[in-house]
Short mmCIF file of C-alpha atoms and ligand atoms in Angstrom, two decimals:
data_model
loop_
_atom_site.label_atom_id
_atom_site.label_comp_id
_atom_site.label_asym_id
_atom_site.label_seq_id
_atom_site.Cartn_x
_atom_site.Cartn_y
_atom_site.Cartn_z
CA MET A 1 -90.33 6.43 -10.38
CA LEU A 2 -87.63 3.85 -9.86
CA LYS A 3 -84.83 5.15 -8.39
CA PRO A 4 -81.64 3.23 -7.24
CA SER A 5 -80.13 3.96 -3.83
CA LYS A 6 -76.62 2.63 -4.43
CA LEU A 7 -74.37 1.27 -6.66
CA GLY A 8 -73.90 -2.05 -5.44
CA TYR A 9 -71.81 -4.01 -7.95
CA ALA A 10 -69.93 -4.28 -11.45
CA GLU A 11 -69.07 -7.56 -13.17
CA LEU A 12 -66.51 -7.42 -15.51
CA THR A 13 -65.48 -9.76 -17.96
CA VAL A 14 -61.58 -10.40 -17.73
CA ARG A 15 -58.89 -11.94 -20.00
CA ASP A 16 -56.37 -12.24 -17.16
CA LEU A 17 -58.47 -13.87 -14.32
CA GLU A 18 -55.38 -14.88 -11.92
CA GLY A 19 -53.95 -11.32 -12.72
CA MET A 20 -57.07 -9.60 -11.78
CA THR A 21 -58.02 -11.83 -9.09
CA HIS A 22 -54.28 -11.12 -7.30
CA TYR A 23 -55.32 -7.22 -8.18
CA TYR A 24 -58.37 -7.09 -6.65
CA SER A 25 -57.48 -9.24 -3.41
CA GLU A 26 -53.92 -8.41 -2.85
CA ILE A 27 -53.45 -4.64 -4.16
CA LEU A 28 -56.87 -3.53 -3.68
CA GLY A 29 -57.75 -5.43 -0.47
CA PHE A 30 -61.25 -7.10 -1.50
CA THR A 31 -62.32 -10.37 -0.03
CA LEU A 32 -62.46 -13.01 -2.21
CA MET A 33 -65.91 -14.64 -1.30
CA GLU A 34 -66.69 -17.81 -3.50
CA GLU A 35 -66.09 -18.97 -7.41
CA ASP A 36 -69.20 -20.33 -8.83
CA GLU A 37 -69.62 -23.07 -11.21
CA GLN A 38 -69.08 -21.04 -14.42
CA GLY A 39 -65.79 -19.79 -12.94
CA ARG A 40 -67.38 -16.45 -11.82
CA ARG A 41 -65.44 -14.61 -8.84
CA TYR A 42 -67.31 -12.60 -6.36
CA PHE A 43 -65.29 -10.01 -4.28
CA SER A 44 -66.53 -8.18 -1.34
CA SER A 45 -65.32 -4.59 -0.25
CA GLY A 46 -66.45 -4.95 3.48
CA LEU A 47 -70.26 -5.65 3.55
CA ASP A 48 -72.13 -6.97 1.08
CA HIS A 49 -71.53 -10.38 -0.18
CA HIS A 50 -70.23 -8.78 -3.70
CA ASN A 51 -69.01 -5.53 -5.17
CA ILE A 52 -67.04 -6.88 -8.06
CA ILE A 53 -67.41 -9.95 -10.33
CA LEU A 54 -64.86 -11.27 -12.44
CA THR A 55 -66.24 -13.60 -15.39
CA PRO A 56 -63.79 -15.22 -17.26
CA VAL A 57 -64.66 -14.76 -20.91
CA ASN A 58 -61.33 -13.93 -22.67
CA GLU A 59 -62.67 -10.35 -23.35
CA SER A 60 -62.68 -7.24 -21.43
CA ASN A 61 -65.39 -5.65 -20.91
CA LEU A 62 -68.13 -4.11 -18.40
CA LEU A 63 -70.69 -6.78 -18.64
CA SER A 64 -73.23 -5.34 -15.69
CA MET A 65 -74.00 -3.22 -13.24
CA GLY A 66 -76.10 -3.43 -9.99
CA PHE A 67 -78.20 -0.92 -8.27
CA GLN A 68 -79.83 -1.73 -4.99
CA LEU A 69 -83.36 -0.67 -4.91
CA ALA A 70 -84.90 0.80 -1.55
CA LYS A 71 -86.08 -2.37 0.68
CA ASP A 72 -89.53 -1.48 0.52
CA VAL A 73 -89.61 -1.55 -3.29
CA SER A 74 -91.27 -4.59 -5.08
CA LEU A 75 -89.65 -6.16 -7.84
CA ILE A 76 -93.13 -7.09 -9.53
CA ASP A 77 -94.02 -3.45 -9.27
CA ALA A 78 -90.83 -2.41 -10.66
CA GLN A 79 -90.96 -4.71 -13.46
CA LYS A 80 -94.50 -2.58 -14.51
CA GLU A 81 -92.92 0.57 -14.32
CA LEU A 82 -90.92 -0.71 -16.59
CA ASN A 83 -93.12 -1.88 -19.08
CA LYS A 84 -94.90 1.16 -19.04
CA LEU A 85 -91.87 3.20 -20.05
CA GLY A 86 -91.44 0.28 -22.99
CA VAL A 87 -88.56 -1.08 -21.34
CA PRO A 88 -88.10 -4.42 -21.46
CA SER A 89 -86.68 -6.88 -18.39
CA GLU A 90 -86.53 -10.14 -16.98
CA LEU A 91 -86.97 -11.09 -13.13
CA LYS A 92 -84.28 -13.39 -12.78
CA THR A 93 -84.05 -16.22 -9.57
CA ASP A 94 -80.91 -17.67 -8.23
CA ALA A 95 -78.74 -16.16 -11.28
CA GLN A 96 -76.23 -15.35 -8.58
CA PRO A 97 -74.96 -16.10 -5.36
CA GLY A 98 -76.07 -13.73 -2.56
CA ILE A 99 -78.87 -12.10 -4.56
CA SER A 100 -81.90 -14.23 -4.67
CA GLU A 101 -83.78 -11.94 -7.41
CA PHE A 102 -83.05 -9.28 -9.47
CA LEU A 103 -84.47 -7.55 -12.47
CA GLU A 104 -81.86 -7.46 -15.65
CA LEU A 105 -82.71 -4.87 -18.68
CA GLN A 106 -80.50 -3.60 -20.75
CA ASP A 107 -78.90 0.31 -21.02
CA PRO A 108 -79.04 1.92 -25.15
CA ASP A 109 -75.31 0.93 -25.23
CA GLY A 110 -76.25 -2.87 -24.24
CA PHE A 111 -74.86 -3.03 -20.89
CA ASN A 112 -76.81 -4.96 -18.15
CA VAL A 113 -78.37 -3.40 -15.48
CA HIS A 114 -79.55 -5.36 -12.48
CA LEU A 115 -82.15 -4.27 -9.95
CA TYR A 116 -82.26 -5.99 -6.74
CA THR A 117 -83.46 -4.77 -3.61
CA GLU A 118 -81.49 -7.18 -1.22
CA ILE A 119 -78.05 -8.91 -1.02
CA GLU A 120 -76.52 -10.99 1.36
CA MET A 121 -74.29 -9.14 4.13
CA PRO A 122 -71.91 -11.59 5.12
CA ALA A 123 -69.78 -8.40 6.65
CA PRO A 124 -66.09 -10.06 5.86
CA ARG A 125 -65.24 -6.57 7.05
CA PHE A 126 -62.42 -4.43 5.36
CA LYS A 127 -59.07 -6.41 5.08
CA GLU A 128 -56.06 -5.22 7.08
CA LYS A 129 -53.41 -5.49 3.89
CA GLY A 130 -54.00 -3.79 0.45
CA ILE A 131 -55.45 -0.50 -0.63
CA ILE A 132 -58.67 -1.30 1.00
CA PRO A 133 -61.12 1.66 -0.51
CA ASN A 134 -64.40 2.65 1.53
CA LYS A 135 -66.55 1.22 -1.40
CA LEU A 136 -66.91 0.97 -5.50
CA GLY A 137 -67.64 4.80 -5.95
CA HIS A 138 -68.66 5.09 -9.86
CA LEU A 139 -68.30 3.46 -13.30
CA ALA A 140 -67.38 5.69 -16.43
CA LEU A 141 -69.15 4.29 -19.40
CA ALA A 142 -67.51 4.35 -22.69
CA SER A 143 -71.00 4.82 -24.33
CA THR A 144 -71.72 4.97 -28.32
CA ASN A 145 -74.26 7.46 -27.71
CA PRO A 146 -73.99 9.08 -24.53
CA ILE A 147 -77.03 11.62 -24.73
CA LYS A 148 -79.34 8.44 -25.56
CA THR A 149 -77.50 6.78 -22.89
CA ALA A 150 -77.64 9.56 -20.13
CA GLU A 151 -80.94 10.31 -21.09
CA PHE A 152 -81.91 6.74 -20.12
CA TYR A 153 -80.84 6.50 -16.77
CA LYS A 154 -82.40 10.22 -16.24
CA ASP A 155 -85.88 9.12 -17.51
CA VAL A 156 -85.73 5.37 -16.86
CA LEU A 157 -84.24 4.84 -13.57
CA GLY A 158 -84.54 8.69 -12.17
CA PHE A 159 -80.87 9.49 -11.89
CA TYR A 160 -80.34 13.28 -11.30
CA TYR A 161 -78.05 14.74 -13.89
CA THR A 162 -75.14 16.85 -12.43
CA ASP A 163 -72.36 18.17 -14.75
CA LYS A 164 -71.56 17.96 -18.27
CA ILE A 165 -67.94 18.12 -19.97
CA ASP A 166 -68.93 18.41 -23.63
CA GLU A 167 -70.23 15.18 -25.04
CA ARG A 168 -66.85 14.05 -23.35
CA ALA A 169 -68.60 13.15 -19.87
CA ASN A 170 -72.03 13.29 -18.33
CA PHE A 171 -72.54 13.07 -14.58
CA LEU A 172 -75.31 11.34 -13.11
CA THR A 173 -76.40 9.96 -9.84
CA CYS A 174 -79.04 8.01 -7.87
CA ASN A 175 -78.06 9.34 -4.22
CA THR A 176 -75.65 12.01 -2.58
CA ASP A 177 -72.57 11.16 -4.27
CA HIS A 178 -71.76 13.72 -7.27
CA HIS A 179 -71.31 11.04 -9.81
CA VAL A 180 -72.39 7.33 -9.34
CA LEU A 181 -72.33 6.68 -13.36
CA ASN A 182 -70.26 9.10 -15.67
CA VAL A 183 -71.40 8.76 -19.78
CA SER A 184 -68.77 9.33 -22.11
CA ASN A 185 -68.07 9.39 -25.58
CA LEU A 186 -64.96 6.99 -25.57
CA GLY A 187 -67.28 4.14 -27.19
CA LYS A 188 -68.19 6.60 -30.10
CA ARG A 189 -64.67 6.97 -30.45
CA LEU A 190 -63.84 3.35 -30.57
CA GLY A 191 -66.78 2.25 -32.30
CA GLN A 192 -68.22 0.13 -29.32
CA SER A 193 -69.12 -0.12 -26.22
CA ASN A 194 -66.93 -0.85 -23.20
CA LEU A 195 -66.01 0.20 -19.61
CA TYR A 196 -64.12 4.10 -19.56
CA HIS A 197 -62.96 3.50 -15.94
CA ILE A 198 -63.83 2.20 -12.64
CA ALA A 199 -63.45 4.19 -9.46
CA PHE A 200 -63.09 3.26 -5.96
CA GLU A 201 -63.62 5.84 -2.88
CA LEU A 202 -60.80 6.41 -0.57
CA ARG A 203 -60.78 7.88 2.98
CA ASP A 204 -58.44 10.81 2.87
CA ALA A 205 -55.15 12.44 1.22
CA SER A 206 -53.09 10.35 3.24
CA HIS A 207 -54.92 7.31 2.42
CA GLN A 208 -54.59 8.38 -1.22
CA TYR A 209 -50.51 8.50 -0.81
CA GLN A 210 -50.82 5.28 0.95
CA ALA A 211 -52.53 3.56 -1.97
CA MET A 212 -49.88 5.34 -4.73
CA ASP A 213 -47.09 3.56 -2.87
CA ILE A 214 -48.89 0.32 -2.74
CA LEU A 215 -49.64 0.30 -6.68
CA ALA A 216 -45.64 1.67 -6.97
CA ARG A 217 -44.54 -1.73 -4.71
CA ASN A 218 -46.81 -3.41 -7.50
CA ASN A 219 -45.06 -1.97 -10.14
CA ILE A 220 -48.28 -0.54 -11.44
CA LYS A 221 -47.43 3.39 -12.54
CA VAL A 222 -49.63 6.25 -11.68
CA LEU A 223 -51.00 7.53 -15.00
CA TRP A 224 -52.49 10.90 -14.22
CA GLY A 225 -53.22 12.95 -11.26
CA PRO A 226 -53.57 13.02 -8.05
CA ASN A 227 -55.12 15.77 -9.11
CA ARG A 228 -58.70 18.10 -8.47
CA HIS A 229 -61.11 17.38 -10.99
CA THR A 230 -63.72 20.25 -11.90
CA ALA A 231 -66.83 18.17 -12.15
CA GLY A 232 -67.34 16.20 -8.61
CA HIS A 233 -64.07 18.07 -7.21
CA ASN A 234 -62.83 14.79 -6.40
CA ILE A 235 -58.82 14.66 -5.94
CA ALA A 236 -58.36 11.36 -8.68
CA ALA A 237 -55.44 9.29 -9.40
CA TYR A 238 -55.89 7.01 -12.44
CA HIS A 239 -53.88 3.39 -13.15
CA HIS A 240 -54.65 0.50 -15.06
CA ASP A 241 -55.24 -3.13 -14.09
CA PRO A 242 -53.56 -6.15 -14.89
CA ASP A 243 -56.28 -6.10 -17.84
CA GLY A 244 -55.96 -2.91 -18.91
CA ASN A 245 -58.69 -1.06 -17.73
CA LEU A 246 -58.33 2.21 -16.31
CA VAL A 247 -58.98 2.21 -12.66
CA GLU A 248 -59.40 5.78 -10.52
CA LEU A 249 -58.59 5.85 -6.75
CA PHE A 250 -60.41 9.40 -5.36
CA ILE A 251 -61.40 11.16 -2.17
CA ASP A 252 -63.69 14.38 -1.62
CA MET A 253 -66.20 13.84 -4.14
CA ASP A 254 -69.04 16.66 -4.01
CA GLN A 255 -72.27 15.66 -2.11
CA LEU A 256 -75.25 16.32 -3.36
CA ILE A 257 -77.98 17.94 -0.63
CA PRO A 258 -81.01 15.76 -1.67
CA GLY A 259 -84.05 18.09 -2.36
CA LEU A 260 -82.23 21.83 -2.72
CA GLY A 261 -80.27 21.01 -5.66
CA TYR A 262 -76.39 21.87 -5.15
CA PHE A 263 -73.72 20.14 -3.63
CA ASP A 264 -72.50 20.66 0.17
CA PRO A 265 -70.13 24.00 0.35
CA ARG A 266 -66.39 23.09 0.06
CA PRO A 267 -63.60 25.89 0.01
CA TRP A 268 -62.39 24.93 -3.22
CA HIS A 269 -65.89 25.15 -5.04
CA GLU A 270 -66.00 28.10 -7.74
CA ASP A 271 -69.43 29.10 -7.09
CA PHE A 272 -71.78 29.48 -4.44
CA PRO A 273 -73.99 27.79 -4.12
CA MET A 274 -72.49 24.93 -6.29
CA LEU A 275 -74.86 24.21 -8.75
CA PRO A 276 -74.85 21.12 -11.42
CA ARG A 277 -73.03 22.99 -14.56
CA TYR A 278 -70.84 22.90 -17.92
CA TRP A 279 -67.09 22.17 -17.65
CA ASP A 280 -64.90 22.92 -20.62
CA ASP A 281 -62.04 21.31 -18.92
CA ASN A 282 -61.31 18.36 -15.95
CA SER A 283 -58.62 19.73 -14.04
CA GLN A 284 -59.42 22.30 -11.61
CA TRP A 285 -56.03 22.93 -10.77
CA GLY A 286 -54.75 23.47 -14.18
CA THR A 287 -52.48 20.74 -14.15
CA LYS A 288 -51.75 19.36 -17.89
CA PHE A 289 -50.93 15.47 -18.58
CA GLU A 290 -49.26 14.41 -21.52
CA GLU A 291 -52.29 12.00 -22.40
CA THR A 292 -55.89 12.32 -22.01
CA LEU A 293 -57.59 9.96 -19.65
CA LEU A 294 -59.71 8.97 -22.64
CA ASP A 295 -56.11 8.24 -24.28
CA TYR A 296 -55.32 6.09 -21.10
CA ALA A 297 -58.54 4.03 -21.37
CA SER A 298 -58.18 3.71 -25.10
CA LYS A 299 -54.75 1.49 -24.66
CA LYS A 300 -56.57 -1.61 -23.63
CA PHE A 301 -57.65 -1.44 -27.17
CA GLU A 302 -54.62 -0.71 -28.83
CA LYS A 303 -53.27 -3.83 -27.01
CA VAL A 304 -56.03 -5.67 -28.00
CA SER A 305 -55.52 -4.52 -31.99
CA ASN A 306 -51.32 -5.12 -31.49
CA LYS A 307 -52.19 -8.66 -30.83
CA ASN A 308 -54.32 -9.30 -33.66
FE1 FE2 B 401 -64.38 9.30 -12.50
#
């Protein structure tokens, strides 16, 4: 079965291209690699040609997710496997700088999924200035049918189902991180699919505090956290980017031991062994916030409707 090795990139459509460019290059500390003929801007966290693509189309959404397959997988064979499962896909060549070919398919919410085996690694290295995350950690989807979408990633792309919080959150991984995808029912609530949040991994608590200081200096408020989640046990803090997307900065994500089906034990775990499970709350510390993460993610849509 097809199974990606990593979440390589997210392509966002953006309303405020200049604000988002400043955010990704100066505040998060990614390197702007290039701008293509369509005006799409490509940012690297340190190794790959890109981990973030900003596409200006005057609408804020998640357009595509790039998943890198193992080096020895042939995209032609991958396409045959998808065909067998009744999932149409298109092999695209030279559609993006840095990636010579990828397979494009759509998930049940209409998000584009790009599967590729190779990406150029110009390695601009990590910047000296800005938050400078380790990597793009996970994407949380505002799905109109979270169960169907989560099943798609499990059955078609071989993702492993980890935890679940009601219909609100379905956590899936394709590697050892507790989740690289979180499929939520926010899209159902909004009546459209969109991005729920995008998450970047930091190194430790000191790095997380430093990140909050950088946000504060740039007049960006921390909305929720830092607080330890139940599912994944990551200590997460959330803010809005200039386009109104909810962004998570986290540390301490649970690590799945492949083949054993439980997470590497940690002192803060509730269960030993810590197995995938159902949770009824997302705050391990019991901290209550005035608004939920779904409320904060919904604000982007309130802003749009107020403008109209
Ligand atoms: Fe998250």
